[in-house]
CSV table of C-alpha atoms in Angstrom, one decimal:
chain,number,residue,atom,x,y,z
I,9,UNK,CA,44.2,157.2,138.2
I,10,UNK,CA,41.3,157.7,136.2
I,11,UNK,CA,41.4,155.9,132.5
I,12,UNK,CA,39.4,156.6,129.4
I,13,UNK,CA,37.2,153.8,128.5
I,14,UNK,CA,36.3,155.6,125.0
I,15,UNK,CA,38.5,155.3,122.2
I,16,UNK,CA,38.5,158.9,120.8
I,17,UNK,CA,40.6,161.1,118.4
I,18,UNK,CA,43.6,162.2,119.0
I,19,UNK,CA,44.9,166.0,118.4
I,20,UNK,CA,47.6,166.4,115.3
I,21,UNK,CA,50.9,167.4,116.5
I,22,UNK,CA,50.1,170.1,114.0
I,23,UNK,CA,47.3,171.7,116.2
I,24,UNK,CA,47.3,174.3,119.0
I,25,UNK,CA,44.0,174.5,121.0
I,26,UNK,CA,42.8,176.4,123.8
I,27,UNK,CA,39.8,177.4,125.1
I,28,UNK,CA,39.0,180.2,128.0
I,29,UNK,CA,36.0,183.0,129.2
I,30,UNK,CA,35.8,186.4,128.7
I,31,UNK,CA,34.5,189.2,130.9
I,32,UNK,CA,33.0,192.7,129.7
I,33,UNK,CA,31.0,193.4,126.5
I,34,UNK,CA,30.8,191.6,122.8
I,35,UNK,CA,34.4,191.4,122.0
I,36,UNK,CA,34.0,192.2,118.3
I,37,UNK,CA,35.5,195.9,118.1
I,38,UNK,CA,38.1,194.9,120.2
I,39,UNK,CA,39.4,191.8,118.1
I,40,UNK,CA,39.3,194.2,114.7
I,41,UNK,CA,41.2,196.4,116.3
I,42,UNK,CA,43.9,194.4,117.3
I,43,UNK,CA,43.7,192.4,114.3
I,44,UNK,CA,43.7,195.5,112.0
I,45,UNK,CA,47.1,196.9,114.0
I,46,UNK,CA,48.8,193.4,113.5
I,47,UNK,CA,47.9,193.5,109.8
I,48,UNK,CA,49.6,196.6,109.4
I,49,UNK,CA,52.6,195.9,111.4
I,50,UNK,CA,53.2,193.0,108.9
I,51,UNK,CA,52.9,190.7,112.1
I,52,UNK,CA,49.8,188.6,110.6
I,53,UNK,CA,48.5,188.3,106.5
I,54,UNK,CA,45.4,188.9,106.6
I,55,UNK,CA,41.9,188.2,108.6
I,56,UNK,CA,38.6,187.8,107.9
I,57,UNK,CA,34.7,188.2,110.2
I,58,UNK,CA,32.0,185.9,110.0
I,59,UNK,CA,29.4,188.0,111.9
I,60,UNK,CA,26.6,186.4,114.1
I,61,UNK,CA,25.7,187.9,116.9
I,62,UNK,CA,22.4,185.7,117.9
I,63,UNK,CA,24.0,182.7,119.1
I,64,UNK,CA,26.8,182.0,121.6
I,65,UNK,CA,30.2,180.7,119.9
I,66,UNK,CA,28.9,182.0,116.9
I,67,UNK,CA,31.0,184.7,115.9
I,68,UNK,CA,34.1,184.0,113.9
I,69,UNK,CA,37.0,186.1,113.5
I,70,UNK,CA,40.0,183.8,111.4
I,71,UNK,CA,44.0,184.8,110.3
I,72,UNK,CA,46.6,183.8,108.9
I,73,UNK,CA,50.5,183.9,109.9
I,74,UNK,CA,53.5,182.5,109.0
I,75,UNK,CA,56.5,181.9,111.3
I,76,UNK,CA,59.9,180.3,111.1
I,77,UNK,CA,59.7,182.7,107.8
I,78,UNK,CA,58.3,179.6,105.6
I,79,UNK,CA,55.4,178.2,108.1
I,80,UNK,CA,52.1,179.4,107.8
I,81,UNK,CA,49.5,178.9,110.4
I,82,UNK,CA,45.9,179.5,110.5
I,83,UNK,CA,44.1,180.1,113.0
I,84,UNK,CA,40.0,180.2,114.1
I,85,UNK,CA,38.4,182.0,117.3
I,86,UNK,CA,35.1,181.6,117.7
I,87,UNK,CA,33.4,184.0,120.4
I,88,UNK,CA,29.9,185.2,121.9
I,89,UNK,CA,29.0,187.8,119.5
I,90,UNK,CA,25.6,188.5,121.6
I,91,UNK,CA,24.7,192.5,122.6
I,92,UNK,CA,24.1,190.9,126.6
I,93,UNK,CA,25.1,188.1,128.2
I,94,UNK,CA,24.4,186.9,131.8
I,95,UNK,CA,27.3,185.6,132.5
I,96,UNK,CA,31.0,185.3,130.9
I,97,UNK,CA,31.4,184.5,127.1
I,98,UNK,CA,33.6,181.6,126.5
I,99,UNK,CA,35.9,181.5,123.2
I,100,UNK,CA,37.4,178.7,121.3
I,101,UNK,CA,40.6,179.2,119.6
I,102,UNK,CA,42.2,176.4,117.1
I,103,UNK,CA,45.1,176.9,115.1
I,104,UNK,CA,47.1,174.7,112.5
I,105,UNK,CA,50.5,175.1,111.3
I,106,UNK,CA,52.1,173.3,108.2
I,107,UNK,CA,54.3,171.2,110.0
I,108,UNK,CA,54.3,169.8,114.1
I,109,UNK,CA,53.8,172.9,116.0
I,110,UNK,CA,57.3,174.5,117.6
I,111,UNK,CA,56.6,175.6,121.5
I,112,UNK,CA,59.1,178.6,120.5
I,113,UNK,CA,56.6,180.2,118.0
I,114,UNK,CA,54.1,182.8,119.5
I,115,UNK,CA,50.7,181.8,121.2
I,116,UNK,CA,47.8,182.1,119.1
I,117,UNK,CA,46.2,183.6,121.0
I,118,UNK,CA,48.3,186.6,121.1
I,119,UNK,CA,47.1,186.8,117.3
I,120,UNK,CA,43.5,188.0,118.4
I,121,UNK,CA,43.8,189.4,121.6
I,122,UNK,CA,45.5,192.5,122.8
I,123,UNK,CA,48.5,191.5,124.6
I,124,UNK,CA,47.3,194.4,127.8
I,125,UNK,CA,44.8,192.2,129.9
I,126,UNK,CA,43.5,195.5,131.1
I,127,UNK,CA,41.7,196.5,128.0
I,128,UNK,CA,39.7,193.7,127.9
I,129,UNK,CA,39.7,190.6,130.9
I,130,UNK,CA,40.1,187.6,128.1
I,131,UNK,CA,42.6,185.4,129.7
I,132,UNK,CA,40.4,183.1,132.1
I,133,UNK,CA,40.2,179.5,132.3
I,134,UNK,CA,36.5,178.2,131.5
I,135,UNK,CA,36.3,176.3,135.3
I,136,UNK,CA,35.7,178.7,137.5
I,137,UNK,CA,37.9,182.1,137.7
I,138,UNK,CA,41.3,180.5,137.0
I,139,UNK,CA,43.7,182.8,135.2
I,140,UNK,CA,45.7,181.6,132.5
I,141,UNK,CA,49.1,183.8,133.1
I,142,UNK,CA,48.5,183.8,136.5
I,143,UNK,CA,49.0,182.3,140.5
I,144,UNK,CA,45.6,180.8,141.3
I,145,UNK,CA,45.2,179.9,145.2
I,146,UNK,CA,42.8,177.2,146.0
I,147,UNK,CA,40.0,178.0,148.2
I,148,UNK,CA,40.5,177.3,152.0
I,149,UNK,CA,36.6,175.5,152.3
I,150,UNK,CA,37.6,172.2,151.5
I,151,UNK,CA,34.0,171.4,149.5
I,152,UNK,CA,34.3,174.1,147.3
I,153,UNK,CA,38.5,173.1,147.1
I,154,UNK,CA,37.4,169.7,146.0
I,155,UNK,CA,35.0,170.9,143.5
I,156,UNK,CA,37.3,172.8,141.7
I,157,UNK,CA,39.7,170.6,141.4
I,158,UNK,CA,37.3,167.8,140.5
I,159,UNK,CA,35.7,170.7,137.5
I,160,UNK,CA,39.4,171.7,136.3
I,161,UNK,CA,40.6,168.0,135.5
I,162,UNK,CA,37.2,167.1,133.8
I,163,UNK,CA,36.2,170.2,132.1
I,164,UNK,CA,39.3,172.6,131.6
I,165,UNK,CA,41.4,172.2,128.4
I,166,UNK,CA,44.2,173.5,129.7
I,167,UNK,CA,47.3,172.1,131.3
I,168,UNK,CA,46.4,172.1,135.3
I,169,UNK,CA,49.4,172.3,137.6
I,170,UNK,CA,49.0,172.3,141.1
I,171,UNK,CA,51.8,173.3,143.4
I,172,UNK,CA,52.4,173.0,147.3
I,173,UNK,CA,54.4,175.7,149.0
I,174,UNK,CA,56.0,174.2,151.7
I,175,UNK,CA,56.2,177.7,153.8
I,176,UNK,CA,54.9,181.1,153.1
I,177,UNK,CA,56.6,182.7,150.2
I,178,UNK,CA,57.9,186.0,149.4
I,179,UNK,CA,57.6,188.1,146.6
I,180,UNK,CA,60.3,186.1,144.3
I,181,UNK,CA,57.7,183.2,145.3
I,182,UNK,CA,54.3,185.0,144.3
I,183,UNK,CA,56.0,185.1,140.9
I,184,UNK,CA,53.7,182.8,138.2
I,185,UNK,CA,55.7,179.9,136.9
I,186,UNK,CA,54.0,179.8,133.8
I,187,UNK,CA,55.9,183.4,132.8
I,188,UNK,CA,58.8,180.5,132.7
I,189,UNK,CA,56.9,178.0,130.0
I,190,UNK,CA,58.1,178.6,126.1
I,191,UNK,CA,55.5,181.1,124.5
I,192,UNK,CA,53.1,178.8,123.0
I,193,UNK,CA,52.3,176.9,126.6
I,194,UNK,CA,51.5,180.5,128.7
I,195,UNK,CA,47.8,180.4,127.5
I,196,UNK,CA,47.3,176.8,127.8
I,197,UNK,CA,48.3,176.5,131.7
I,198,UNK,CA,46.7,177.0,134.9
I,199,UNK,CA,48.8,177.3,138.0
I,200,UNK,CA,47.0,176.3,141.2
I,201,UNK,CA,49.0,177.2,144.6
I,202,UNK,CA,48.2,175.5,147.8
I,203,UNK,CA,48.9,177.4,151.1
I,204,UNK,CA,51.4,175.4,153.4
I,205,UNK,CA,48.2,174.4,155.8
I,206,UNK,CA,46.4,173.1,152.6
I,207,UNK,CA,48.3,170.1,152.0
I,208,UNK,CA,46.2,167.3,153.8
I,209,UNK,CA,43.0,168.8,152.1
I,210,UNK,CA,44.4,168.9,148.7
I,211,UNK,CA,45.3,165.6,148.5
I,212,UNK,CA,41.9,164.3,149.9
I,213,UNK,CA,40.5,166.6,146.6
I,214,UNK,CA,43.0,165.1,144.6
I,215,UNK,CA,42.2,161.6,145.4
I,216,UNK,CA,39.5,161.1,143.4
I,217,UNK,CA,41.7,162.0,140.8
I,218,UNK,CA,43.7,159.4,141.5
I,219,UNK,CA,47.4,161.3,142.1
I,220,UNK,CA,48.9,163.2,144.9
I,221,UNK,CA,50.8,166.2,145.7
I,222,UNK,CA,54.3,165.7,147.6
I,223,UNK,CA,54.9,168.2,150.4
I,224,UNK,CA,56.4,171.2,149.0
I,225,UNK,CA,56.3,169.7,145.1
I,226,UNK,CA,53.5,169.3,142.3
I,227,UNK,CA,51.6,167.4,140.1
I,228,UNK,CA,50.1,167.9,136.7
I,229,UNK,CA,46.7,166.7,137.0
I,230,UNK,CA,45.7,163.8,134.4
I,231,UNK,CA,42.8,165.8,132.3
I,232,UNK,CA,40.1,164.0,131.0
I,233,UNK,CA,40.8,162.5,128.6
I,234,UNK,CA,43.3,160.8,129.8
I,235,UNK,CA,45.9,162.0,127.9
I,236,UNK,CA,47.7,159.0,126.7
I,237,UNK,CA,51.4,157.8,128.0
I,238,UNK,CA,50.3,159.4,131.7
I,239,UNK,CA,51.4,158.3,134.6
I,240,UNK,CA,51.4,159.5,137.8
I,241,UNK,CA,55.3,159.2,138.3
I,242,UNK,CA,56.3,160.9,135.7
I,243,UNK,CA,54.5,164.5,136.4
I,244,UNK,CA,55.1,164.8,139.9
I,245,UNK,CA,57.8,166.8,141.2
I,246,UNK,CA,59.2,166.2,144.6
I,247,UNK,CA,60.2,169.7,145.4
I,248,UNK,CA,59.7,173.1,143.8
I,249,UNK,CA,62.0,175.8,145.3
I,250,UNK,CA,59.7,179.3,145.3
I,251,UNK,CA,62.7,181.2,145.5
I,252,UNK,CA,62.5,182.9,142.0
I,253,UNK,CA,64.9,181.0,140.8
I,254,UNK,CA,64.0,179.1,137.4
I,255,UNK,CA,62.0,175.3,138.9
I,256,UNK,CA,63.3,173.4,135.9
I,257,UNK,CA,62.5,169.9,136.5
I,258,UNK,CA,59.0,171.3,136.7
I,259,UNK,CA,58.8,172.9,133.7
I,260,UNK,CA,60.3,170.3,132.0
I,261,UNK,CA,56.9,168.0,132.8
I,262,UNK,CA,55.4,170.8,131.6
I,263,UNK,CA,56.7,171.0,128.2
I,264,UNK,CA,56.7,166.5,128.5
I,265,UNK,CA,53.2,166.9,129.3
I,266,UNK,CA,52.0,169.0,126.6
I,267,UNK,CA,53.9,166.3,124.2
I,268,UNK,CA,51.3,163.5,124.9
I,269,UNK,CA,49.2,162.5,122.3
I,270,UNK,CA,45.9,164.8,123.3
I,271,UNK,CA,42.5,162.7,123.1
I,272,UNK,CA,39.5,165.0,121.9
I,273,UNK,CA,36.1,164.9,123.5
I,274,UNK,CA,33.6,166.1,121.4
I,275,UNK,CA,33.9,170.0,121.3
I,276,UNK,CA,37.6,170.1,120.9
I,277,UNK,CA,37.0,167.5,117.8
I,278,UNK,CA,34.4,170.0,116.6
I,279,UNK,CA,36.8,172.8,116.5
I,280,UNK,CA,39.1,170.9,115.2
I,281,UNK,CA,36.9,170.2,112.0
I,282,UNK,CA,35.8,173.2,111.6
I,283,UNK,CA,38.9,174.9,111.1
I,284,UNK,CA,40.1,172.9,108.3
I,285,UNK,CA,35.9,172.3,106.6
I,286,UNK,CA,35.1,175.9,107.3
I,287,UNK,CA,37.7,178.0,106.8
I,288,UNK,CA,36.8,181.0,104.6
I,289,UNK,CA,40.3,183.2,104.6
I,290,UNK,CA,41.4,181.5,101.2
I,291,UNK,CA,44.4,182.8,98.9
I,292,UNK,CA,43.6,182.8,94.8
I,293,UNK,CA,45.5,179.3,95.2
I,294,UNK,CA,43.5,178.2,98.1
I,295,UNK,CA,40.4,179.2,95.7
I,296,UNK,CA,41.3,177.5,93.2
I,297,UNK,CA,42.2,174.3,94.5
I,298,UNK,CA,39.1,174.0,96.0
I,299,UNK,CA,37.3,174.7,92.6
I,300,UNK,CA,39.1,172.0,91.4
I,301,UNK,CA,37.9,169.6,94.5
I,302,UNK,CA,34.4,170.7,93.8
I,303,UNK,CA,35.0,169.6,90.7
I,304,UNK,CA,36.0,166.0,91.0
I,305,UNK,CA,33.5,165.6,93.9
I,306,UNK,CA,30.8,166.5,91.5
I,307,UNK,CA,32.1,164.1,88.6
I,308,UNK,CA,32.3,161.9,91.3
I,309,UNK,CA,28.7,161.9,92.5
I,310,UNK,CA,27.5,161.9,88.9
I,311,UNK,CA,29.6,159.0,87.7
I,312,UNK,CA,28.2,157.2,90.9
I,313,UNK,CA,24.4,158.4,89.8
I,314,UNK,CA,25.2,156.9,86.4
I,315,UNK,CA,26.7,153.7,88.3
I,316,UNK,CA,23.4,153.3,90.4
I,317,UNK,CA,21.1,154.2,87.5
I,318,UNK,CA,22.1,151.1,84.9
I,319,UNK,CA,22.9,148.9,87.7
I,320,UNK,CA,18.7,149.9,88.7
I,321,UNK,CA,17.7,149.4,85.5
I,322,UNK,CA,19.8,146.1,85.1
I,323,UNK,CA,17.8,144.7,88.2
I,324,UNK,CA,14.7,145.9,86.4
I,325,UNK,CA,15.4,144.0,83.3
I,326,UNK,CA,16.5,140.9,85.6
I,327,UNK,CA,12.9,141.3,87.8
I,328,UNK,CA,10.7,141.6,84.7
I,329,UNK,CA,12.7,138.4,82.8
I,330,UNK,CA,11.8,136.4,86.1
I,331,UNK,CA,8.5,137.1,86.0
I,332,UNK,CA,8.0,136.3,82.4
I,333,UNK,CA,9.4,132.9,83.4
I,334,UNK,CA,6.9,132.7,86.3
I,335,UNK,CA,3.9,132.9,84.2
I,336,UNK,CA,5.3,130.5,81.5
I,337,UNK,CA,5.6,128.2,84.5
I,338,UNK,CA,2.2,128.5,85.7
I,339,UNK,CA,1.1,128.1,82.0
I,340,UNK,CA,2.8,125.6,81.6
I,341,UNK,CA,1.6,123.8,85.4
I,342,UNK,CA,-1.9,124.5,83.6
I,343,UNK,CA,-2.1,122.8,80.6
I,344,UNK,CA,-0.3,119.6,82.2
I,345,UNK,CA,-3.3,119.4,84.8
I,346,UNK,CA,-5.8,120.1,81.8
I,347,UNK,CA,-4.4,117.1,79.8
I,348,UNK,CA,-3.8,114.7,82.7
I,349,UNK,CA,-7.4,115.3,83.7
I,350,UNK,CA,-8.5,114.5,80.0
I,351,UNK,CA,-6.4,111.3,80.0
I,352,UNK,CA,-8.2,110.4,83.2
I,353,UNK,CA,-11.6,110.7,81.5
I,354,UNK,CA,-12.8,114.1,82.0
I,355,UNK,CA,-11.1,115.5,85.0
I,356,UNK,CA,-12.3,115.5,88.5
I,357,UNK,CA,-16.0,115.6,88.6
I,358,UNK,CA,-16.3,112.9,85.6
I,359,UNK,CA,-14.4,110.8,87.7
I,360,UNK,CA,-16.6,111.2,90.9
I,361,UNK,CA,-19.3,110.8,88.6
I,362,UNK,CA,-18.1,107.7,87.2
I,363,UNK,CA,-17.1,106.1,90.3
I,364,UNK,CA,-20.8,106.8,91.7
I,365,UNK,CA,-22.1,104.8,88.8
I,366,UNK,CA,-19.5,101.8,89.3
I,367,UNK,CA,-20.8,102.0,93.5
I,368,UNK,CA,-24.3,102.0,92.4
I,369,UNK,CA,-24.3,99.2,90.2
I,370,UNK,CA,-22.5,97.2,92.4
I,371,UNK,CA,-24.8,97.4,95.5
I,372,UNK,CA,-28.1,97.2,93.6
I,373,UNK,CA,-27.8,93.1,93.5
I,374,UNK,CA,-26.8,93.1,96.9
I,375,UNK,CA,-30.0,95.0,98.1
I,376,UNK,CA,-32.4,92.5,96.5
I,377,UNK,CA,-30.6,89.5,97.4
I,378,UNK,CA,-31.4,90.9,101.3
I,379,UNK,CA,-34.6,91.2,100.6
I,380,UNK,CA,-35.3,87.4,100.6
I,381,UNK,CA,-36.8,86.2,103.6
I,382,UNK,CA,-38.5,82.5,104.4
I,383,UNK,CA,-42.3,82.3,104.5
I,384,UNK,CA,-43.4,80.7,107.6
I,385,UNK,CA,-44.4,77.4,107.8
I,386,UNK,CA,-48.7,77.3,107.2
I,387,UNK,CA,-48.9,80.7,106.1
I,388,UNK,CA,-52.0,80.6,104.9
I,389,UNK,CA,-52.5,82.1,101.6
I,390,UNK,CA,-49.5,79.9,99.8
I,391,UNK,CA,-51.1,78.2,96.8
I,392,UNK,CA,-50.0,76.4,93.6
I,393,UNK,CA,-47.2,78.7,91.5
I,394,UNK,CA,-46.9,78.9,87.9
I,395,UNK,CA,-44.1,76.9,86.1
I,396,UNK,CA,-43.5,80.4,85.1
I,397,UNK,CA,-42.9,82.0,88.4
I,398,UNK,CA,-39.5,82.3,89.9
I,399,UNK,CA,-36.3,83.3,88.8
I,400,UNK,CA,-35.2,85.0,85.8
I,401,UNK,CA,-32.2,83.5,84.5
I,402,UNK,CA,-32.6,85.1,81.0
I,403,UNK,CA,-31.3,88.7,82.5
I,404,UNK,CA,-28.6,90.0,84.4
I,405,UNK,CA,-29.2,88.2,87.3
I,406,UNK,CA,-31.9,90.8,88.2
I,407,UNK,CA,-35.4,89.8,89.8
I,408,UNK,CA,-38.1,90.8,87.2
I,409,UNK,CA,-39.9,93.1,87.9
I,410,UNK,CA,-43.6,92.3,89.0
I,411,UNK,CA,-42.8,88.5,90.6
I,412,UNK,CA,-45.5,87.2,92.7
I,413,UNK,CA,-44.6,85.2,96.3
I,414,UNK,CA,-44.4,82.0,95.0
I,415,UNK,CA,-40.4,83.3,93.2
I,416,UNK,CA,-39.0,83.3,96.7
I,417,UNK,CA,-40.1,79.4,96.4
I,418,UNK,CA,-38.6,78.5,93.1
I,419,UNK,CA,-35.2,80.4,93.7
I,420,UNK,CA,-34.8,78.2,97.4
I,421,UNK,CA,-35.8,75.2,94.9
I,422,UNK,CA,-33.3,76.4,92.6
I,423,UNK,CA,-30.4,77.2,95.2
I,424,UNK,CA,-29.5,73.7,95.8
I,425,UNK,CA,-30.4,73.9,99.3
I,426,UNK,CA,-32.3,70.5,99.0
I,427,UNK,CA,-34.0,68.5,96.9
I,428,UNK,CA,-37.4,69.6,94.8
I,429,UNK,CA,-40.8,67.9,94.1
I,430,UNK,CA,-42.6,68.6,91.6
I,431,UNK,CA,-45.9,67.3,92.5
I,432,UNK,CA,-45.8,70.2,96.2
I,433,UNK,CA,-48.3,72.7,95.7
I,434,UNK,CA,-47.2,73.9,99.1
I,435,UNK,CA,-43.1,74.9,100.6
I,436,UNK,CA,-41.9,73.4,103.1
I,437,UNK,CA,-40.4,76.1,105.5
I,438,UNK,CA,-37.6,73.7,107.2
């Protein structure tokens, strides 16, 4: 059996829906009509038109009933308003009562349309040509069999039934069942019948589907969605007696069917909503409470403005407060790396500066003490020095400036490398 694997919204017990096809022209004078005749009979209150006749599903004709003398319904068709159409126009009828919705009470449908199908040809299924309070016999091809079937549990809203006669019937068994179902189920129920030769080939349609027909019984077919609590077992019938007498059992899946909590795909949801967020057929009550909504909803929104607008202008305040204390920081980071720089002597290019001057003096005696190299021994040219020549012990260690060859003599006399005489006139390179 095929399962839903989407959680979706389930139908209130308080909700009648159907949804079906219509042949012939724009239904519009039709539905006043019969809706005018009912208001004047006293069986309806009142009813109201929303006209649009440019779009399909469009046109919106509502009303308002009460039953069980206390219970009032309302109730929302949507139809094809359009001058020409190519094909059938579907309608969409959704009704809510005050409390959980009584099979006993009249269709809804019956609200809107004339009861005579002749006048116009409304009740049909939207798969296909199914009627809705009438026999439907399944096509003998067995593609086109398996299509429909396939179409009717996807796409149909209504409550499919498919029955198996076990021999050719007479006229008691041509008889619809559904003119057996309480009032509010005979618009919501197609009845297939499958010829007595037709039993192998509706089961291989059906088993996609995931049920089967017993021979000479039927089965409701799941729907999609799913509706929830199904199970094969308990909406099959083993046998169906086509006699004209009253098939009980089967009606009573019927009615247990129709009890499941209904999932709603997406149009069905839509109708849903719109019947209780659009609904224009208001009494002075009706009016007034909903000024009164309107209302609150607006003191709502503007309390909410009001709650966003100091809550904006609260971060504001907290945003402009942080970056004050930003720029106090960085301020503050500036003047401590002014006066550590001052404490250092004059920030960062005093102190290159400085350490340039402490590398230069350093390697200044360094250079001249590598200058000093040995004369060779008999170089000519080496005469008598002056007492006077030679190191100058009086400075900073610094040769002065100007000394002649002979100073290279008197510092190696000077060094301590070996004794000196006073009488040479000429060094002794050893």
């Amino acid at each position: 059996m095929p399962k839903s694997s989407t959680a979706r919204p389930t139908a209130p017990d308080t909700v009648w829906l159907a949804r079906g096809r219509q042949a012939g022209p724009a239904p519009q004078e039709i539905l006043r009509e019969n809706l005018r005749r009912l208001k004047a009979d006293g069986t309806i209150f009142d009813y109201a038109e929303t006209g649009n006749t440019t779009e399909p599903d469009a046109h919106v004709f509502e009303a308002r009933w009460v039953v069980d003398d206390t219970v009032t319904v309302r109730a929302r068709l949507t139809t094809d308003g359009r001058p020409h159409v190519d094909e059938e126009r579907r309608w969409t009828l959704a009704a809510e009562a005050e409390r959980p919705w009584d099979l006993s009470w009249s269709s809804p449908a019956t609200m809107f349309w004339p009861a005579d199908g002749e006048v116009v040809r409304w009740d049909r299924d939207v798969v296909g040509d199914l009627a809705l309070q009438d026999i439907n016999p399944l096509p003998q091809e067995d593609k086109a069999l398996r299509r429909l079937l396939r179409e009717a549990a996807q796409h149909s809203w209504s409550i499919n039934v498919v029955v198996h006669e076990a021999m050719t019937t007479d006229e008691r068994g041509r008889l619809p069942l559904v003119r057996l179902l309480p009032p509010a189920l005979r618009h919501r129920v197609v009845e297939h019948r499958a010829a007595p030769d037709q039993f192998q080939a509706v089961n291989w349609a059906l088993y996609d589907l995931g049920v089967r027909v017993p021979r000479g019984g039927a089965v409701i077919l799941p729907g999609s969605p799913v509706r929830t609590g199904y199970t094969e077992g308990d909406f099959t019938v083993r046998s169906v007696f086509l006699d004209g007498s009253e098939p009980t059992e089967l009606l009573e899946k019927v009615v247990g069917f129709a009890a499941l909590p209904r999932p709603l795909n997406g149009e069905a949801d839509e109708a849903v909503t719109a019947l209780r967020e659009k609904w224009q057929l208001l009494t002075m009550e009706e009016e007034l409470e909903r000024a009164r909504a309107l209302v609150a909803a607006y003191a709502e929104a503007l309390e909410a403005m009001t709650r966003s607008r100091d809550q904006y202008r609260e971060a504001t305040e907290l945003a402009h407060a942080a970056l004050a204390e930003i720029k106090e920081f960085r301020g503050a980071a500036s003047r401590a790396q002014a006066s550590s720089g001052d404490m250092d002597g004059g920030g960062l290019p005093q102190q290159l500066t400085r350490t340039f001057q402490r590398f230069t003096g350093a390697i200044r005696p360094r250079r001249a003490r590598g200058e000093v190299a040995a004369p060779a021994a008999g170089t000519p040219g080496d005469g008598p020095h002056p007492s006077g020549d030679g190191l100058d012990t009086s400075g900073d260690g610094s040769l002065t400036p100007g000394a002649g060859p002979g100073a290279a003599a008197d510092r190696l006399r000077t060094s301590g490398d070996g004794p000196s005489t006073s009488g040479d006139e000429h060094g002794t390179a050893g």
